Tab-separated table of C-alpha atoms in Angstrom:
chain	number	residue	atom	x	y	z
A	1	UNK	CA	12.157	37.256	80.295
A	2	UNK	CA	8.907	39.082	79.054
A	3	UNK	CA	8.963	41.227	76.533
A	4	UNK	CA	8.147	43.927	78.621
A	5	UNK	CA	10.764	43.675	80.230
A	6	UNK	CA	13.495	43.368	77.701
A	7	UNK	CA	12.105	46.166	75.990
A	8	UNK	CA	12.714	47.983	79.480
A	9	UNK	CA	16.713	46.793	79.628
A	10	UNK	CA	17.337	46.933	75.926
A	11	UNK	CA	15.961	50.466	76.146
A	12	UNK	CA	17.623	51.860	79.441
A	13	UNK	CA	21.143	50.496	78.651
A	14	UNK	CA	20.825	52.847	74.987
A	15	UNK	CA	19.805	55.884	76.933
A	16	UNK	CA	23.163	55.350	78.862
A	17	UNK	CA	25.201	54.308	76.101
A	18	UNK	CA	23.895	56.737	73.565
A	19	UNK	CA	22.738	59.834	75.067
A	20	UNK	CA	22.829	61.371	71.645
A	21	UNK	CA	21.675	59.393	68.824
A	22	UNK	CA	20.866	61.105	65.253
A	23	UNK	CA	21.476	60.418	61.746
A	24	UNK	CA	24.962	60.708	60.272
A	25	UNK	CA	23.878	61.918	56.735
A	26	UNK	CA	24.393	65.602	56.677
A	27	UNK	CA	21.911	68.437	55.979
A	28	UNK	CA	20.586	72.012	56.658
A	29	UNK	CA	16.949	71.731	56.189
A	30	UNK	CA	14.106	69.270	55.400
A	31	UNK	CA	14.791	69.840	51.594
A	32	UNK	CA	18.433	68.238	51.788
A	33	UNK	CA	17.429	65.853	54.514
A	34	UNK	CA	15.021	64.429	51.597
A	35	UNK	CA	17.287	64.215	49.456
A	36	UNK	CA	20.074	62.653	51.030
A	37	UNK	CA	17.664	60.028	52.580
A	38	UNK	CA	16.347	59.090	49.239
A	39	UNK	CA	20.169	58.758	47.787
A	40	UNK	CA	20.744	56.407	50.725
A	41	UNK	CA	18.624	53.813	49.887
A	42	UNK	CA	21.158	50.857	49.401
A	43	UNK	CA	23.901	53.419	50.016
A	44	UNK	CA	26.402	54.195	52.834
A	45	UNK	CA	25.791	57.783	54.574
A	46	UNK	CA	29.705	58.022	54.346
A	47	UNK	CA	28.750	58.156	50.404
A	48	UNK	CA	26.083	60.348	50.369
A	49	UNK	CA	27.823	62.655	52.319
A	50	UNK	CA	30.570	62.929	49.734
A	51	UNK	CA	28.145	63.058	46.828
A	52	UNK	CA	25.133	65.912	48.213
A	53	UNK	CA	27.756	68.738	49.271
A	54	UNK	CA	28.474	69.933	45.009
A	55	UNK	CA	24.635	68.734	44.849
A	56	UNK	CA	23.493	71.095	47.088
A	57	UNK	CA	25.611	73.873	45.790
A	58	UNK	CA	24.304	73.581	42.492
A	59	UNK	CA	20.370	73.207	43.342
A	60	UNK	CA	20.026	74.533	46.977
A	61	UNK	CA	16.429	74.752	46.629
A	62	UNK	CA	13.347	72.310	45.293
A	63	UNK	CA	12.804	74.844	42.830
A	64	UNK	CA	16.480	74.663	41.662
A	65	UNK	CA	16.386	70.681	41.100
A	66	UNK	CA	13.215	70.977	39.690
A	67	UNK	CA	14.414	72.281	36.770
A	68	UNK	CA	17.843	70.036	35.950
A	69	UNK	CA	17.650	67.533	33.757
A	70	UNK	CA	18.325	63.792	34.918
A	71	UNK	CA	21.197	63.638	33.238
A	72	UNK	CA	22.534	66.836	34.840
A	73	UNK	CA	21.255	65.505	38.028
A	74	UNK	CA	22.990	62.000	37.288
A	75	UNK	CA	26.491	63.833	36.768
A	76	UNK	CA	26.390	64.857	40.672
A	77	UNK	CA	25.454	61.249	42.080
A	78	UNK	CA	26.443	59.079	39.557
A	79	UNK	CA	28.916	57.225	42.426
A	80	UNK	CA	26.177	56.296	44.450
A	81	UNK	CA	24.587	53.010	43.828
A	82	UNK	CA	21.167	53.161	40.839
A	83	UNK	CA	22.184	56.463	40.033
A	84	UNK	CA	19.638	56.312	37.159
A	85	UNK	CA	16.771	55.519	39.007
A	86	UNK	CA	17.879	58.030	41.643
A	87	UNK	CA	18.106	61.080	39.242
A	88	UNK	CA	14.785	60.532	37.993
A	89	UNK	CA	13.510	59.960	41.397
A	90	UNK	CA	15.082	63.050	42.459
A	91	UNK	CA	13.696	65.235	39.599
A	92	UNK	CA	10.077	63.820	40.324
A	93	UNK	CA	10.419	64.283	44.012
A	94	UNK	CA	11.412	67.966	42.884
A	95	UNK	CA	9.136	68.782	40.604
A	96	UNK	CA	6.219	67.590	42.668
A	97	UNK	CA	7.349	69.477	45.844
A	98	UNK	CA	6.614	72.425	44.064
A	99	UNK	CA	3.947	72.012	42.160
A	100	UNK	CA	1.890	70.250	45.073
A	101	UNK	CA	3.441	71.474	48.242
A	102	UNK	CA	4.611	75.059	47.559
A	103	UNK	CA	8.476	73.892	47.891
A	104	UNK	CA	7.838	72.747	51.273
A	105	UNK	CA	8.056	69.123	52.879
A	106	UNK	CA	5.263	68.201	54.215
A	107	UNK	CA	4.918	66.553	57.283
A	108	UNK	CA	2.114	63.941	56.786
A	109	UNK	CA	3.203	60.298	55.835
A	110	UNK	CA	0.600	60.176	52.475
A	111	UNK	CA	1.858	63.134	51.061
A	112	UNK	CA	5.244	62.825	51.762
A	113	UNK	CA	5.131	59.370	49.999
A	114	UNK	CA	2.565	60.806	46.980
A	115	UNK	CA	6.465	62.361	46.268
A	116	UNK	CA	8.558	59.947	43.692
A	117	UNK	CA	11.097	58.111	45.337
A	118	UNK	CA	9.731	58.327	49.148
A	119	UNK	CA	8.381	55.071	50.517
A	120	UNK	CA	7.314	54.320	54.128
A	121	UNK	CA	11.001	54.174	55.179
A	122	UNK	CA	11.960	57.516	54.161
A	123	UNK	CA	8.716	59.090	55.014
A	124	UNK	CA	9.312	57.931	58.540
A	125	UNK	CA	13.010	59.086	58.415
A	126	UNK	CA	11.374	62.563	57.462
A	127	UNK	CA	8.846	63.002	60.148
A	128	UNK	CA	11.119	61.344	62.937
A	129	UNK	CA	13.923	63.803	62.297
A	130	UNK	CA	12.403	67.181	61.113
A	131	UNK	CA	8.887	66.814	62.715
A	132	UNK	CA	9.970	65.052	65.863
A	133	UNK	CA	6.792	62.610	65.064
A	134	UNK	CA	6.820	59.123	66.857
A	135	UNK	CA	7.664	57.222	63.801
A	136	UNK	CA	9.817	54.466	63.191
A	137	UNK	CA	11.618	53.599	59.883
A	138	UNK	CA	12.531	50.307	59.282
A	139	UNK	CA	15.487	49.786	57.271
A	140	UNK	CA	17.981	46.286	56.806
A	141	UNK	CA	19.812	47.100	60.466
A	142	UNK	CA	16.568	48.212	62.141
A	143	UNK	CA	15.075	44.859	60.995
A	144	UNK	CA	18.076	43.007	61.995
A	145	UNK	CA	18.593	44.437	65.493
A	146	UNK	CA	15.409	44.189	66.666
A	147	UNK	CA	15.138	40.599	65.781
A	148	UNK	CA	18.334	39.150	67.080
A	149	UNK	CA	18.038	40.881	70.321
A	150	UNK	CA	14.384	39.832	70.474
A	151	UNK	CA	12.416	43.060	70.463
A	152	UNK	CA	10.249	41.488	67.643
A	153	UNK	CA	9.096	37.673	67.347
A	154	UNK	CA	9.476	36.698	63.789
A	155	UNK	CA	8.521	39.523	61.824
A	156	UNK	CA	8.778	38.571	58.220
A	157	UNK	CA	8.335	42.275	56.719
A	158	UNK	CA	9.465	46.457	57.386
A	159	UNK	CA	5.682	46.774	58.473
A	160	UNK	CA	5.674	44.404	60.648
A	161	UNK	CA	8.439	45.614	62.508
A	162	UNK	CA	7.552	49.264	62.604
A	163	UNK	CA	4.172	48.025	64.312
A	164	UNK	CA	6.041	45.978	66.602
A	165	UNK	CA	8.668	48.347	67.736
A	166	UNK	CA	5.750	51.130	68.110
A	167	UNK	CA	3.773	49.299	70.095
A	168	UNK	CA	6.317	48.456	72.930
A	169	UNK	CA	8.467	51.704	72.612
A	170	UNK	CA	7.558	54.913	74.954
A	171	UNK	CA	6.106	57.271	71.932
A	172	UNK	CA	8.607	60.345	73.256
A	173	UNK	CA	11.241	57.891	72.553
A	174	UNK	CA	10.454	56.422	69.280
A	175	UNK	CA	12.461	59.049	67.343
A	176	UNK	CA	15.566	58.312	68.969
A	177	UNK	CA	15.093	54.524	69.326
A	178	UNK	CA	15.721	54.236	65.631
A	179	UNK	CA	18.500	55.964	65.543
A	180	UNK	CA	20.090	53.688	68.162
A	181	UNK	CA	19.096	50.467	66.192
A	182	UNK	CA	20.614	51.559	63.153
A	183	UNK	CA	24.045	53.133	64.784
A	184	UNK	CA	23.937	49.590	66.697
A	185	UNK	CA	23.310	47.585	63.239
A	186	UNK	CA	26.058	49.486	61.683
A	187	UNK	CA	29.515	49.332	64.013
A	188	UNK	CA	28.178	46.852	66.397
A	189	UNK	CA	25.884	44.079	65.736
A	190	UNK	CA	26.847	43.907	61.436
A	191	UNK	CA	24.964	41.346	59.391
A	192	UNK	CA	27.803	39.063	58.715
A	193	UNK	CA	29.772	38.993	61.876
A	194	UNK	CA	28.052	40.762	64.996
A	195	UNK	CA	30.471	41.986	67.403
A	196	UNK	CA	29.135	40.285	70.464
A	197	UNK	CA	32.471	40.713	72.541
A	198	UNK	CA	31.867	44.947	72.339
A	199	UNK	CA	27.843	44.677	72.834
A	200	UNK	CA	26.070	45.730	76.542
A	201	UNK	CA	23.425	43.716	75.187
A	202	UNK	CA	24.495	40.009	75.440
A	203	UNK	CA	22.680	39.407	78.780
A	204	UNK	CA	19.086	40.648	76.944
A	205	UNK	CA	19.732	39.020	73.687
A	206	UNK	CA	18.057	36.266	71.933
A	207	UNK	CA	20.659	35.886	69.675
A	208	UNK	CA	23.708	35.841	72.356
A	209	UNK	CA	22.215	33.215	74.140
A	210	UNK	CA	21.193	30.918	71.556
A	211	UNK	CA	25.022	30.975	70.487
């Protein structure tokens, strides 16, 4: 099989099984979408979804977090995982927004990750989902999907993948591709123990038929 082609089946059998595909963390604008994203890092969207809600109440706008303190900041996500790290990111991220960007996201990748706490994964995440932009964030199931089914050969970093992915995925398409990869990463093809039995992919995969 060429990779054109499984690109073409992995592709069409996600348009039929997911239709709709979009992120499961919960927001109202591009302000809480940033935040939430960078909260997630290493965290389950069930989680954040719990934690931004009082968050969000309490500093609805950049200008808001901006001026909390870490530590009041760390009293609203303190059960998410590096709390610490994520308060201060959170306050930078704030305070930066303001100062630099008039309390608005921006929608290019360099200034979005000139903000503290936004790498290329959640700059990508930002401009897929508010902007519509054909980008594609790369995070631990993106990276594991798209090498067990074989939509990347041996990609040893995020980067590598995103390039990969990009150049073999329609660019009206990119935005919702990721979202399929990571929905399939999370409830069907898990690190530890892929559910093969449930997946419409087994007759495309590299994995499958190596097993």
């Amino acid at each position: 099989m060429t990779v054109k082609e499984r690109y073409g089946k992995v592709l069409e059998w996600f348009e039929k099984a997911m239709p709709v595909a979009e992120t499961e963390l919960h927001y109202s604008n591009p302000f809480q979408l940033l935040v939430a994203v960078i909260l997630s890092a290493q965290c389950t969207d069930k989680r954040v979804n719990m934690i931004t809600p009082p968050l969000f109440e309490a500093y609805p706008t950049p200008q808001a977090l901006a001026e909390a303190t870490t530590d009041e900041i760390f009293e609203y996500i303190k059960s998410c995982s590096y709390p610490n790290n994520k308060s201060k990111s959170l306050s930078g991220m704030a305070k930066k927004l303001v100062e630099d960007f008039g309390g608005e996201v921006p929608s290019d990748i360099d200034a979005l990750m000139s903000l503290p706490g936004v790498g290329r994964k959640t700059a990508n995440v930002i401009l897929a989902v508010v902007f519509n932009q054909s980008t594609m964030a790369v995070d631990t199931h993106v990276f594991r999907v798209s090498e067990r089914i074989g939509l990347t050969t041996n990609s040893k970093t995020p980067l590598a993948t995103e390039k990969e992915l990009v150049k073999h995925i329609p660019a009206d398409i990119i935005p919702k591709a990721h979202h399929w990869l990571i929905l399939h990463g999370r409830y069907v093809c898990k690190a530890r123990r892929p559910d093969c039995l449930n997946c419409g992919l087994t007759s495309v995969c590299r994995y499958y038929s190596k097993k």
